[in-house]
Structures are given as C-alpha cells and as structure tokens.
PDB file of C-alpha atoms and ligand atoms in Angstrom:
ATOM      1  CA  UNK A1215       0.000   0.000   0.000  1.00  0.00           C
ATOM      2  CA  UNK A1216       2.505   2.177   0.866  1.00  0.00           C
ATOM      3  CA  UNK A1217       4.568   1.459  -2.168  1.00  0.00           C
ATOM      4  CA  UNK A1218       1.657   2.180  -4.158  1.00  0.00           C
ATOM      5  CA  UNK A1219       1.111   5.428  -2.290  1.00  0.00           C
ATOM      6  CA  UNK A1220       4.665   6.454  -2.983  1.00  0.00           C
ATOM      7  CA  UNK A1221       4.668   5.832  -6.735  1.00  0.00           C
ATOM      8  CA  UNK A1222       1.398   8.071  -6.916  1.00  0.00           C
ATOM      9  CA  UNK A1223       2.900  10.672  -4.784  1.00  0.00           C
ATOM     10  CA  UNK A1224       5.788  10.373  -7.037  1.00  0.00           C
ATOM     11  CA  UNK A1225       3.957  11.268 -10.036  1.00  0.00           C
ATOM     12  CA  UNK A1226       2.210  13.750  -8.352  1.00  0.00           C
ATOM     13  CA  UNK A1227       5.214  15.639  -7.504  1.00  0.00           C
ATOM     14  CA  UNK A1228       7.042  15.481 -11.346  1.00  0.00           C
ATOM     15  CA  UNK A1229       3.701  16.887 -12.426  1.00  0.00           C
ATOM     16  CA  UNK A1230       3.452  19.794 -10.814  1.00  0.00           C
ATOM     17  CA  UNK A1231       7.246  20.502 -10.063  1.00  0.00           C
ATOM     18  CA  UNK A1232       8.717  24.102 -11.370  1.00  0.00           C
ATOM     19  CA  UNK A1233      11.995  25.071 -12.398  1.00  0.00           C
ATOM     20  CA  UNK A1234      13.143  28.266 -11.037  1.00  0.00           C
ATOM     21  CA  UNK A1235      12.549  30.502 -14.179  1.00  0.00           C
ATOM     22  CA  UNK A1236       9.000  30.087 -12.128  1.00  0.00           C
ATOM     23  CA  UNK A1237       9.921  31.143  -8.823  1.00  0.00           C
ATOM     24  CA  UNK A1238       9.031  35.073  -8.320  1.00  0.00           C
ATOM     25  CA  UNK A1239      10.126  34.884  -4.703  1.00  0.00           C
ATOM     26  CA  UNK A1240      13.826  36.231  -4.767  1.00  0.00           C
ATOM     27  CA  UNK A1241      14.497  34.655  -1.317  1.00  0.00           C
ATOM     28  CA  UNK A1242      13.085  31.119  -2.887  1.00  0.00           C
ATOM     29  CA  UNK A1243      15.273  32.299  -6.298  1.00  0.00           C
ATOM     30  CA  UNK A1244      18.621  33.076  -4.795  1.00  0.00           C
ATOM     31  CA  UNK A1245      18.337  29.561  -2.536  1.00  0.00           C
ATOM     32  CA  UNK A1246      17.891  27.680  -5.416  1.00  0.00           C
ATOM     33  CA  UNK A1247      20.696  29.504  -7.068  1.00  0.00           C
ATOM     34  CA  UNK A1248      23.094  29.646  -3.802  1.00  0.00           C
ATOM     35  CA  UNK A1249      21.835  26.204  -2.255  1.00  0.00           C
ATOM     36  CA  UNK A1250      19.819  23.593  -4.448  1.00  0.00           C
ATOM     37  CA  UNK A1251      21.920  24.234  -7.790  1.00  0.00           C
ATOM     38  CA  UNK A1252      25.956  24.596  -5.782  1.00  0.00           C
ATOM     39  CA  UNK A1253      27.719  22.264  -7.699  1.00  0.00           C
ATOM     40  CA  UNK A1254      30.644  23.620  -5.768  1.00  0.00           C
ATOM     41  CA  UNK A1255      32.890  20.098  -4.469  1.00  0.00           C
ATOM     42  CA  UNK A1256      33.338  21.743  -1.093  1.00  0.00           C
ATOM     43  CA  UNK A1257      36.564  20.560   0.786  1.00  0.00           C
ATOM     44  CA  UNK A1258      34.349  19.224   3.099  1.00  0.00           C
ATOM     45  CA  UNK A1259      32.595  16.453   1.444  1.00  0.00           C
ATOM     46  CA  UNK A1260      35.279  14.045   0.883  1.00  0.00           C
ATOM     47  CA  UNK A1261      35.646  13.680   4.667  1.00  0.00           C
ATOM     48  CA  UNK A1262      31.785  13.026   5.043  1.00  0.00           C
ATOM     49  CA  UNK A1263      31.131  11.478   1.819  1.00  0.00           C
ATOM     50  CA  UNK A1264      33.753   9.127   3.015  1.00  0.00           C
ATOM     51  CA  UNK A1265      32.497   8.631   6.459  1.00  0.00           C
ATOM     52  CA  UNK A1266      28.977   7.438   5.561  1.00  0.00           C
ATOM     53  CA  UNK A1267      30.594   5.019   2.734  1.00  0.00           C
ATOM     54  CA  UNK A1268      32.568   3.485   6.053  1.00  0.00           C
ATOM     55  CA  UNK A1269      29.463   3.208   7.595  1.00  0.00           C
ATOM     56  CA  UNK A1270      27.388   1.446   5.100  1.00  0.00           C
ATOM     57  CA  UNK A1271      30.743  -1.125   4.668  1.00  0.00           C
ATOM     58  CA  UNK A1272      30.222  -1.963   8.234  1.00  0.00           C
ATOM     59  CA  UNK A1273      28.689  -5.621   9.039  1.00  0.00           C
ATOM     60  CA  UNK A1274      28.797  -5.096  13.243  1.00  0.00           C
ATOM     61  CA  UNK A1275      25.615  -5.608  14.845  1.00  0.00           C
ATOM     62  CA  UNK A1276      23.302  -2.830  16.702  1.00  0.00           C
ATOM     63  CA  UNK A1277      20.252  -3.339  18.984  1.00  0.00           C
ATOM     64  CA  UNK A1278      17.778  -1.024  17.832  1.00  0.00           C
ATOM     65  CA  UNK A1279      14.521  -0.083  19.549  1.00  0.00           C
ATOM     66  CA  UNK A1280      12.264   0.440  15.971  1.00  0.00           C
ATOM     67  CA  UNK A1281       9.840   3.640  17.795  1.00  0.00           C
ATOM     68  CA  UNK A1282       8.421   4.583  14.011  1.00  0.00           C
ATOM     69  CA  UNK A1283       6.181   3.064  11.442  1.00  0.00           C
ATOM     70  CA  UNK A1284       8.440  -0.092  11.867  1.00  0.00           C
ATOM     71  CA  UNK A1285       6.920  -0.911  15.165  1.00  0.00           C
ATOM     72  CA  UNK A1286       3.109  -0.849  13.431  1.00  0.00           C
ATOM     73  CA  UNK A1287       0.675  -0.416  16.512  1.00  0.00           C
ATOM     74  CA  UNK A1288       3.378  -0.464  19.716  1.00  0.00           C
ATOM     75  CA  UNK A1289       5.394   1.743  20.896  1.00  0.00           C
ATOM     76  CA  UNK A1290       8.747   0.202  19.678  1.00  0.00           C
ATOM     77  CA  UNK A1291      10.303  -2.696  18.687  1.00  0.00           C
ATOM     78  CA  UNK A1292      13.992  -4.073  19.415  1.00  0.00           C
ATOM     79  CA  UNK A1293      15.902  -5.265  16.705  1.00  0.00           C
ATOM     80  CA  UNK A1294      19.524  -6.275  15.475  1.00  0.00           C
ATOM     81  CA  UNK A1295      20.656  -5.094  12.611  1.00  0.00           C
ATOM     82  CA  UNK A1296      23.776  -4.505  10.344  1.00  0.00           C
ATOM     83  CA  UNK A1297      24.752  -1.028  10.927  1.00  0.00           C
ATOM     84  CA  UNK A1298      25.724  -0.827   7.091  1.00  0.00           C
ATOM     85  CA  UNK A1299      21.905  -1.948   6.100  1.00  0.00           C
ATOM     86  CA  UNK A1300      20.413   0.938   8.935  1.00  0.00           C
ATOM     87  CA  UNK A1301      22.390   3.906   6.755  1.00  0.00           C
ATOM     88  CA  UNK A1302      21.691   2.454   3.514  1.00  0.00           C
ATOM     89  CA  UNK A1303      18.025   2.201   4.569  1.00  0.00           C
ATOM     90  CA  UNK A1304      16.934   4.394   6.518  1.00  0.00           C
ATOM     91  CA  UNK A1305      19.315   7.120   6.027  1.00  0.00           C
ATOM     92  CA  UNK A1306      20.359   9.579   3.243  1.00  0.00           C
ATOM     93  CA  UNK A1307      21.913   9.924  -0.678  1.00  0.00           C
ATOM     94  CA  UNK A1308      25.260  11.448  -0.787  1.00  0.00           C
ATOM     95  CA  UNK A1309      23.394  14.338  -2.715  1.00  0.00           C
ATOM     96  CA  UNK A1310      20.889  14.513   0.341  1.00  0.00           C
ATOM     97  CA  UNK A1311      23.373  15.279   2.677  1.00  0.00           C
ATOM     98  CA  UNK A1312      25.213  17.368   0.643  1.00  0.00           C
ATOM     99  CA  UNK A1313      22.140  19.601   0.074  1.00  0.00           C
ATOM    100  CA  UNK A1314      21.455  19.547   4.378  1.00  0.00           C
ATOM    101  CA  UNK A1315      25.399  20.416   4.577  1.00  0.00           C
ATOM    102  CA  UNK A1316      24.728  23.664   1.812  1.00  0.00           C
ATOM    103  CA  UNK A1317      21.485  24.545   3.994  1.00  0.00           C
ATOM    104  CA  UNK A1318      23.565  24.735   7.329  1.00  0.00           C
ATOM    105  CA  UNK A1319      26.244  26.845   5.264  1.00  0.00           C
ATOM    106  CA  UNK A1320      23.802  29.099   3.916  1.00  0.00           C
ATOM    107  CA  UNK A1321      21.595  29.959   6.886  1.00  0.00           C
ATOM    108  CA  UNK A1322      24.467  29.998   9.419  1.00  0.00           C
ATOM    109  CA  UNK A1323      21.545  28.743  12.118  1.00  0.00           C
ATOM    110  CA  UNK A1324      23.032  29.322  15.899  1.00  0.00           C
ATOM    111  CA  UNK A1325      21.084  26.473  17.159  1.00  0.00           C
ATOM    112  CA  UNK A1326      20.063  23.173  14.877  1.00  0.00           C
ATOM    113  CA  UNK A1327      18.016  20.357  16.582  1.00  0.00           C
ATOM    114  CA  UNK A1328      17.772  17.238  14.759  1.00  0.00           C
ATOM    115  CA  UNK A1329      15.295  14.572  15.620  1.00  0.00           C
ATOM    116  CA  UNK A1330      16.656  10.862  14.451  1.00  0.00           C
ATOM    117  CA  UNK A1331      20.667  10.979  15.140  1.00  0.00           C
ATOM    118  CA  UNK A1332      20.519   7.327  13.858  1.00  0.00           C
ATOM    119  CA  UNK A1333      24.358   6.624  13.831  1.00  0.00           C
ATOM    120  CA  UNK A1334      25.135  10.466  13.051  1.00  0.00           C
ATOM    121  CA  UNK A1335      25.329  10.584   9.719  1.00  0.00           C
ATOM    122  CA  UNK A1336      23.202  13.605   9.016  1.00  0.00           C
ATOM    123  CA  UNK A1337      23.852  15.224  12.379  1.00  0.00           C
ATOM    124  CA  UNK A1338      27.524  15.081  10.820  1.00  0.00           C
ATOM    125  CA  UNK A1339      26.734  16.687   7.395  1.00  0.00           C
ATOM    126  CA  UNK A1340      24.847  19.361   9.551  1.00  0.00           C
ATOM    127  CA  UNK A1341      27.297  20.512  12.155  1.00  0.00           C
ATOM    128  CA  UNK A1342      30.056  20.708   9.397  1.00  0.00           C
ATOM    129  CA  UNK A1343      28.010  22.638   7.307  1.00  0.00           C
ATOM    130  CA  UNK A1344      28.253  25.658   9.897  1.00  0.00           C
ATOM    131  CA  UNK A1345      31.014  24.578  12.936  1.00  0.00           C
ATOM    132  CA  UNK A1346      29.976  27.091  15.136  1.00  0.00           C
ATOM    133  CA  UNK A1347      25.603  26.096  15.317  1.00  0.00           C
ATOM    134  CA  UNK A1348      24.737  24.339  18.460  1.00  0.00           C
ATOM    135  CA  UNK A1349      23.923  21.230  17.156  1.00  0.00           C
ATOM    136  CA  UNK A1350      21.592  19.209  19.162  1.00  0.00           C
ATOM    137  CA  UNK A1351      20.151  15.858  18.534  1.00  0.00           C
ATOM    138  CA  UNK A1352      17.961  13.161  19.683  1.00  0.00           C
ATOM    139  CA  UNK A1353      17.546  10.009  19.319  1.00  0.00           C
ATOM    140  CA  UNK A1354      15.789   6.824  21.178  1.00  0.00           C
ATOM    141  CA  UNK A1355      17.986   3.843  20.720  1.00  0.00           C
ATOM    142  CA  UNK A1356      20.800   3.681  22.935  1.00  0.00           C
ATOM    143  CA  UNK A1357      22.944   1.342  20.887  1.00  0.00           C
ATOM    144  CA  UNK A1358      22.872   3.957  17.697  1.00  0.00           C
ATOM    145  CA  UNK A1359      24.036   6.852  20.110  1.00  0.00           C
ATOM    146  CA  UNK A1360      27.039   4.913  21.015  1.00  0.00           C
ATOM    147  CA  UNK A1361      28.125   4.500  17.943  1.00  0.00           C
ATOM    148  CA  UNK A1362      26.981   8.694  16.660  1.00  0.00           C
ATOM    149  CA  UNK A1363      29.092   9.656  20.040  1.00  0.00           C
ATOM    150  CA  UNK A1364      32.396   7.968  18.798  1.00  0.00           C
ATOM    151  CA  UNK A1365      31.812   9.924  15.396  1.00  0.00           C
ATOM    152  CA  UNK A1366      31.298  13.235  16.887  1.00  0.00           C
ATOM    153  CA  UNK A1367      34.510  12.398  19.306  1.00  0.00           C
ATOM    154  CA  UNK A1368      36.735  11.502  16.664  1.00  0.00           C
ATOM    155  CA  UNK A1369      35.664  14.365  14.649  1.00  0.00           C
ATOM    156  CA  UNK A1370      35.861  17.178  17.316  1.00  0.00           C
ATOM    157  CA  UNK A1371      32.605  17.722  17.034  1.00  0.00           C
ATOM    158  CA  UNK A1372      30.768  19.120  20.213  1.00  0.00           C
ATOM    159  CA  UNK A1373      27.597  17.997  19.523  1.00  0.00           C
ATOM    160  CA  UNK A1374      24.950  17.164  22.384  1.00  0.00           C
ATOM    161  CA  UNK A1375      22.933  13.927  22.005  1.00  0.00           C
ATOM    162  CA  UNK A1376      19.993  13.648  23.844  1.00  0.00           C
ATOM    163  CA  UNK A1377      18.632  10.004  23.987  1.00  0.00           C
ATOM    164  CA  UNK A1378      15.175   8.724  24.829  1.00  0.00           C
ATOM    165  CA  UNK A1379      11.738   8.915  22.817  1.00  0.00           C
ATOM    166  CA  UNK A1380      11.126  11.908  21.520  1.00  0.00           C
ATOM    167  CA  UNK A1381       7.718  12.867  22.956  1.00  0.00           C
ATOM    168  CA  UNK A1382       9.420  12.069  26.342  1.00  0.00           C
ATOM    169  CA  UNK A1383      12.304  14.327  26.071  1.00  0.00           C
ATOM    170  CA  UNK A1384      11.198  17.143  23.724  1.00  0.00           C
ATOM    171  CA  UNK A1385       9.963  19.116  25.976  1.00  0.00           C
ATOM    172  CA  UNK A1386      12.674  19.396  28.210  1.00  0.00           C
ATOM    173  CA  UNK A1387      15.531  20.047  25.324  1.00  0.00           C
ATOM    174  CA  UNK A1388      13.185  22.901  24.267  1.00  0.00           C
ATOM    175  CA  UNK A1389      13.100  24.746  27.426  1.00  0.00           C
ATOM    176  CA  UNK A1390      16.712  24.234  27.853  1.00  0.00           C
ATOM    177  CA  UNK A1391      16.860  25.592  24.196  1.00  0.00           C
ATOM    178  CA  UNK A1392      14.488  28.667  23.748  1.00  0.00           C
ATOM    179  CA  UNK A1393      15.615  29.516  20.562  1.00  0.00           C
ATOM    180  CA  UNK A1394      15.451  27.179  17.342  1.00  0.00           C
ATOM    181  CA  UNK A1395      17.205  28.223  13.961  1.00  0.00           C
ATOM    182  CA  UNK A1396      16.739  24.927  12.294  1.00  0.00           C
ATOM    183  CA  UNK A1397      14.802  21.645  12.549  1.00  0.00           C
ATOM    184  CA  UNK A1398      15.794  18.611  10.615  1.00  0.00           C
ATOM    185  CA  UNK A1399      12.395  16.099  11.644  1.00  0.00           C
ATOM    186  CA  UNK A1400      13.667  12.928  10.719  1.00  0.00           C
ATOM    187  CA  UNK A1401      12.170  10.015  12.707  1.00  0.00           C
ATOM    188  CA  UNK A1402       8.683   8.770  13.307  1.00  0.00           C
ATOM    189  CA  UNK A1403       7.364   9.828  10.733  1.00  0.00           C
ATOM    190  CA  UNK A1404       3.532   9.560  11.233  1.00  0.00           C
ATOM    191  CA  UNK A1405       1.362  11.942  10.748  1.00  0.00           C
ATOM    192  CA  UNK A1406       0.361  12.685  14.918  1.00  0.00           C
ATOM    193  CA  UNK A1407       3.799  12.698  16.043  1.00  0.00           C
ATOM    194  CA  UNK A1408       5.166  14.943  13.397  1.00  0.00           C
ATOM    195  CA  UNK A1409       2.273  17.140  14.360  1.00  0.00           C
ATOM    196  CA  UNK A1410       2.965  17.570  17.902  1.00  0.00           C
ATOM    197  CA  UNK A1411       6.503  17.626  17.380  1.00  0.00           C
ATOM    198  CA  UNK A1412       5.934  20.666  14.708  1.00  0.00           C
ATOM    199  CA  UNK A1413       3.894  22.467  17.397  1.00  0.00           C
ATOM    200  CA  UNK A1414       5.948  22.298  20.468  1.00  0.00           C
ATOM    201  CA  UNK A1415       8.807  23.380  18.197  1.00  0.00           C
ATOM    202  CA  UNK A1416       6.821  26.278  16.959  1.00  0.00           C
ATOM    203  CA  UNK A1417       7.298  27.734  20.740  1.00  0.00           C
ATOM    204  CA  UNK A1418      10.939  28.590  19.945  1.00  0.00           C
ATOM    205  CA  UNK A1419      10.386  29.297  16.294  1.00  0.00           C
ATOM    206  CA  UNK A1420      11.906  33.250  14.995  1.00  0.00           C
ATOM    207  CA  UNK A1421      11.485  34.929  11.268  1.00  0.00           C
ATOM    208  CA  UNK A1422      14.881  33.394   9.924  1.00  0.00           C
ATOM    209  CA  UNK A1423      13.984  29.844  11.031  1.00  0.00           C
ATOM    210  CA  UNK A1424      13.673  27.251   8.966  1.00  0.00           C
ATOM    211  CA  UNK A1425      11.855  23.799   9.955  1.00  0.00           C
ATOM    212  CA  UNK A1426      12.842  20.789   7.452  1.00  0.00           C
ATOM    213  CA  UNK A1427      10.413  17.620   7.556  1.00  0.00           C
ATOM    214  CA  UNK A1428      12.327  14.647   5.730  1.00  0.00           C
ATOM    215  CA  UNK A1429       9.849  12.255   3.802  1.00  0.00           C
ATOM    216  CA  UNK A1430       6.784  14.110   3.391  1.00  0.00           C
ATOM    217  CA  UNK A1431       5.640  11.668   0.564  1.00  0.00           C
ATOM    218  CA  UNK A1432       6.822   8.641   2.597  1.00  0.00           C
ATOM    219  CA  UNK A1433       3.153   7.287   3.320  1.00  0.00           C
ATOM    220  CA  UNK A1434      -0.875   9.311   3.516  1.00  0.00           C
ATOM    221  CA  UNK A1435       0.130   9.844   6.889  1.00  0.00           C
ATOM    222  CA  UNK A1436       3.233  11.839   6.458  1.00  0.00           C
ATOM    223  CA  UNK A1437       1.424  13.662   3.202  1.00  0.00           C
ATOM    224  CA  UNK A1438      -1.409  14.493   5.973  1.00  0.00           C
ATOM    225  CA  UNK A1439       1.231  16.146   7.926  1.00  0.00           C
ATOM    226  CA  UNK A1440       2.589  18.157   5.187  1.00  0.00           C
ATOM    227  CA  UNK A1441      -0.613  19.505   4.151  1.00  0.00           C
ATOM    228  CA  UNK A1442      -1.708  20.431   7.655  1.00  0.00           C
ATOM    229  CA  UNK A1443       1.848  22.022   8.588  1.00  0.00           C
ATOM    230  CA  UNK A1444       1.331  24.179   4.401  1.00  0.00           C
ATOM    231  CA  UNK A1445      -1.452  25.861   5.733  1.00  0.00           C
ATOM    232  CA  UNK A1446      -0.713  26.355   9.247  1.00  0.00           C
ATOM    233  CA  UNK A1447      -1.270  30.363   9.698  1.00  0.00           C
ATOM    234  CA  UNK A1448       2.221  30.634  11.365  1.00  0.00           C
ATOM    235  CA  UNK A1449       4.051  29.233   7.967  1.00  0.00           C
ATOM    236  CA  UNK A1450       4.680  32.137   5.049  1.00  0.00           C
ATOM    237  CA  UNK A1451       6.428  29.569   2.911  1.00  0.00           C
ATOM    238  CA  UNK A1452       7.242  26.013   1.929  1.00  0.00           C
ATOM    239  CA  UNK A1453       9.412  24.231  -0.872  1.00  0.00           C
ATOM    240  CA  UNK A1454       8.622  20.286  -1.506  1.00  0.00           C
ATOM    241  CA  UNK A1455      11.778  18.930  -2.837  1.00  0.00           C
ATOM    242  CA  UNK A1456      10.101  15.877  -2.530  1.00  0.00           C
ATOM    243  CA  UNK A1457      12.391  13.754   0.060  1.00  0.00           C
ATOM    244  CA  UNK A1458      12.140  17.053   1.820  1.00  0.00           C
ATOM    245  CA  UNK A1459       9.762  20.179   2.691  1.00  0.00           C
ATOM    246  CA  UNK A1460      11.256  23.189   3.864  1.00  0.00           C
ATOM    247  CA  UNK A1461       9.315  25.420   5.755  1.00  0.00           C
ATOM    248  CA  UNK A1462      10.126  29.430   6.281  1.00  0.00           C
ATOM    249  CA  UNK A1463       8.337  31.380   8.845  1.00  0.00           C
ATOM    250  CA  UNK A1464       9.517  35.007   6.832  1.00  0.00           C
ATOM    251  CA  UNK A1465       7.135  38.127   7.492  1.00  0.00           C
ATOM    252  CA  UNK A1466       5.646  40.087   5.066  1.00  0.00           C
ATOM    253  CA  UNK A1467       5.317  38.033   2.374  1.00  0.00           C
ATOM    254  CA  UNK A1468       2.456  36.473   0.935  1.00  0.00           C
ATOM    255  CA  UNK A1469       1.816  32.823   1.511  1.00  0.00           C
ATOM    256  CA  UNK A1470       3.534  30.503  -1.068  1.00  0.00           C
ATOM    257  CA  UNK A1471       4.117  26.858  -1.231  1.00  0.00           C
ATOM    258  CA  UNK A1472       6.685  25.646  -4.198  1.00  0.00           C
ATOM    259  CA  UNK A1473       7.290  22.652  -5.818  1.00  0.00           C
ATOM    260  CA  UNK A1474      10.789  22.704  -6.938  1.00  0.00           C
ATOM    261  CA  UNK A1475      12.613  20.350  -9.026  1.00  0.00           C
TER     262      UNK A1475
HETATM  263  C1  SAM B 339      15.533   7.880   9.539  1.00  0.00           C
HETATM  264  S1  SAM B 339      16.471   7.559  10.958  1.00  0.00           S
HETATM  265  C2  SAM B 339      17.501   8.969  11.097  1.00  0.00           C
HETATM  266  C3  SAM B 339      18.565   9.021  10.048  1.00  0.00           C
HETATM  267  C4  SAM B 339      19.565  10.121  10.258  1.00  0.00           C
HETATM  268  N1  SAM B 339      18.951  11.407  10.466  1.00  0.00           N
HETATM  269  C5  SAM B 339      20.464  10.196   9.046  1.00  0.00           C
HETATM  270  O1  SAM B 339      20.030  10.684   7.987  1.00  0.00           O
HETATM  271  O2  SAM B 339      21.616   9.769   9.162  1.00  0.00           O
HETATM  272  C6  SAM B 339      15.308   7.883  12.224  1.00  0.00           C
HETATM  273  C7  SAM B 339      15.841   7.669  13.623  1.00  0.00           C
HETATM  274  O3  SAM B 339      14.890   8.183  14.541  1.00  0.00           O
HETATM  275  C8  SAM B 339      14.775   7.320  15.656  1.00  0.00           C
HETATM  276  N2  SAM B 339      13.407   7.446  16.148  1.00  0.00           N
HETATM  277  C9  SAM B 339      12.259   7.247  15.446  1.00  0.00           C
HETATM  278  N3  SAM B 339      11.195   7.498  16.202  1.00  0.00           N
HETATM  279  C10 SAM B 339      11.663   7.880  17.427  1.00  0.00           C
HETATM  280  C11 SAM B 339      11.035   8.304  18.626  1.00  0.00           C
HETATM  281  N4  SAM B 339       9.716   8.378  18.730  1.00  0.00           N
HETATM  282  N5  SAM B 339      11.824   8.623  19.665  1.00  0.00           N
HETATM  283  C12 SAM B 339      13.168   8.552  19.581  1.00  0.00           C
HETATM  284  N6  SAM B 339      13.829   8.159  18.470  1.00  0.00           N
HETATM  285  C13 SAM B 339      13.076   7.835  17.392  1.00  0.00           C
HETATM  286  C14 SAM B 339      15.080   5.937  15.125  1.00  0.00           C
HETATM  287  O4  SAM B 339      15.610   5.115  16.143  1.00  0.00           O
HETATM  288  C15 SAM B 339      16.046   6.197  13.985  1.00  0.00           C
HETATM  289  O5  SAM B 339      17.367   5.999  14.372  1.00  0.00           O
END
C-alpha cells in the first residue's frame, strides 16, 4: 500500500514541479541559485562522503529499539541489525546530505536540533556545514548513540545527544533551548507525532527559522502532515523537494508553497 502510495505521490510531484525561471520569490530564487543548484565540491565532502561510505561497509551488529512506522501499533520494537543496512536504509543519498550540509552553510543557524541521530550521519553533514551552530540531537535507541558519540569524538565535534523517545524528552531540550534556527524532523514519521513535534517546536520558532520535515511523501500519513503544517497560519512559505519540505516562517510576504525540481 505504501509502495503504491509512494509511486502516486511520485507522479504527483514530477507533475506539478517548477523550475526556477518560475519562482518570483527572490528569497526562494537566490536559494535555489546559492543552495539547491551549488555544484561547488566543497573541501568538506570528501571527509563526510567518506564517512557514511565506512558506515554502510560496516557488518557489526546494533540493537535497535524500531519507535516509528516499523513498530506498526506499539510503541517500539527491538531489533539487530547490520549497521551498514540501517544507513543504507533508513538514512540519506550522498546528494541529500550534501544539500542539508549547503542549507547549514547558507543559513548559518546558531542552534540546529535534529530529531533521528541514527548513527550520526546527518547530524555530521549538519554541524560541518556551519562549525559554530549548536547542534543538538535526539535520538531513542541507545545502541545507535554509542556509535553517533564515537563519530562526533573523533571528529571534534561538540555535539549534544539527547537520547530517549522523543515525545518524552522534547519538551525538556526545548526549554533548555528557547531559541530554534533549524529543525531537521527525521524520525517517526507519522502523521500525529510529526504534528505535535511541529507544534511544540513552533514555541521557539523566529522569522529566519527554517523547519525541514524529511519524507513528506513517505506514506498518507506523512502527506497528511505536510498539508496540515502548508497551511498552518504561522508558515509564510514552503518548498517540496520531494524527500524534503522546507518550511520558512519570513514576514511580510504572501503565503507561497513551491514545488521545486
Ligand atoms: C531515519 S532515521 C535517522 C537518520 C539520520 N537522520 C540520518 O540521515 O543519518 C530515524 C531515527 O529516529 C529514531 N526514532 C524514530 N522514532 C523515534 C522516537 N519516537 N523517539 C526517539 N527516536 C526515534 C530511530 O531510532 C532512527 O534511528
């Protein structure tokens, strides 16, 4: 069913996708030109690129606790699984991360909070993107957070993991936060969840943030979300890139929603 879903939604999207000769919004215009079109090889992406190809070689072992559409009606489910099969699966292209590195360069965000650190993949891609951001991020299985930590550690990277089910610990990381620059949502994706975790978000939300939901044409559910989050009064913009929406929060523009290619 969902497969189904996705080939529709696929469709959908290369129907009604625009270049940016159709984009009238020079803030939508010059990301596309600075961001989504960079073919720049910054210095930077060997080391990642090279870092999630070591991680998808790896055959090692990892308990998982499976909190998202995995676990079907329960709350989670504990696994074992390659680590190499979790990033090829459930985590990003090298042109993916590439474009979440550009986005951190671009929008220099003081504070980025990431839900689903996985091993750290994107987390990495992130925090080198712009060094000196805050970079939190959380994730729920323990075993996965090991492995991120020794990442960030041999990489110098001061990054703060937060581990435990999201709806559990949300609340606490935002009060501790106050202010959110960027959002990369990128675990449980059902439609509730993704919800709530949108709205208690929005408390810390400023002009200049930028909220990005990964798979919003994953399943109905996550399409639901989308929709609902588009027309939310508080949003003055959105770009579908498919894999990902980007949502802007800018004043004093009219409402737009894109659909970029
Ligand atoms: C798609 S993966 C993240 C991939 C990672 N961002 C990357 O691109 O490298 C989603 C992660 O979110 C975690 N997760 C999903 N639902 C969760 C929840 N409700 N609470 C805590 N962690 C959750 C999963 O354990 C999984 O590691």
């Amino acid at each position: 069913m969902t497969r189904i879903w996705q080939i529709t939604a696929y469709l959908n999207y290369l129907r009604k996708r625009k270049t940016r000769y159709h984009v009238h919004s020079p803030f939508v215009y010059e990301l596309v030109d600075k961001v989504f079109k960079d073919k720049k090889r910054y210095k930077e992406y060997r080391e990642l690129n090279r870092l999630r190809k070591k991680f998808i070689q790896r055959s090692d072992k990892v308990e998982i606790m499976d909190f998202g559409t995995g676990a079907g009606n329960k709350d989670y489910l504990i696994r074992v699984k390659r680590v190499g099969d979790i990033v090829r699966q459930s985590g990003h292209s090298k042109k993916q991360l590439e474009l979440l590195f550009r986005l951190a360069r671009y929008f220099k965000p003081e504070t980025i909070l990431e839900f689903g650190t996985s091993v750290g993949v994107s987390t990495t891609y992130l925090s080198k993107g712009y060094p000196p951001a805050k970079m939190i991020t959380m994730e729920g299985s323990m075993g996965l957070t090991t492995i991120a930590n020794e990442t960030f550690k041999k990489h110098n990277l001061g990054i703060e993991v937060e581990v435990g089910e999201f709806g559990a610990i949300l609340d606490e990381v935002i009060k501790n936060t106050q202010k959110l620059d960027m959002v990369f949502f990128d675990g449980n994706h059902r439609k509730k969840p993704t919800l709530e975790y949108f709205n208690k978000c929005m408390k810390c939300v400023h002009e200049d943030s930028v909220f990005m939901f990964d798979d919003i044409h994953w399943s109905r559910g996550m399409y639901k979300a989308w929709e609902k989050i588009k027309k939310d009064k508080r949003v003055s913009l959105t770009i579908d890139l498919y894999w990902i929406g980007l949502v802007f929060f800018r004043k004093g523009v009219a409402k737009q929603n894109f659909i970029l290619y």
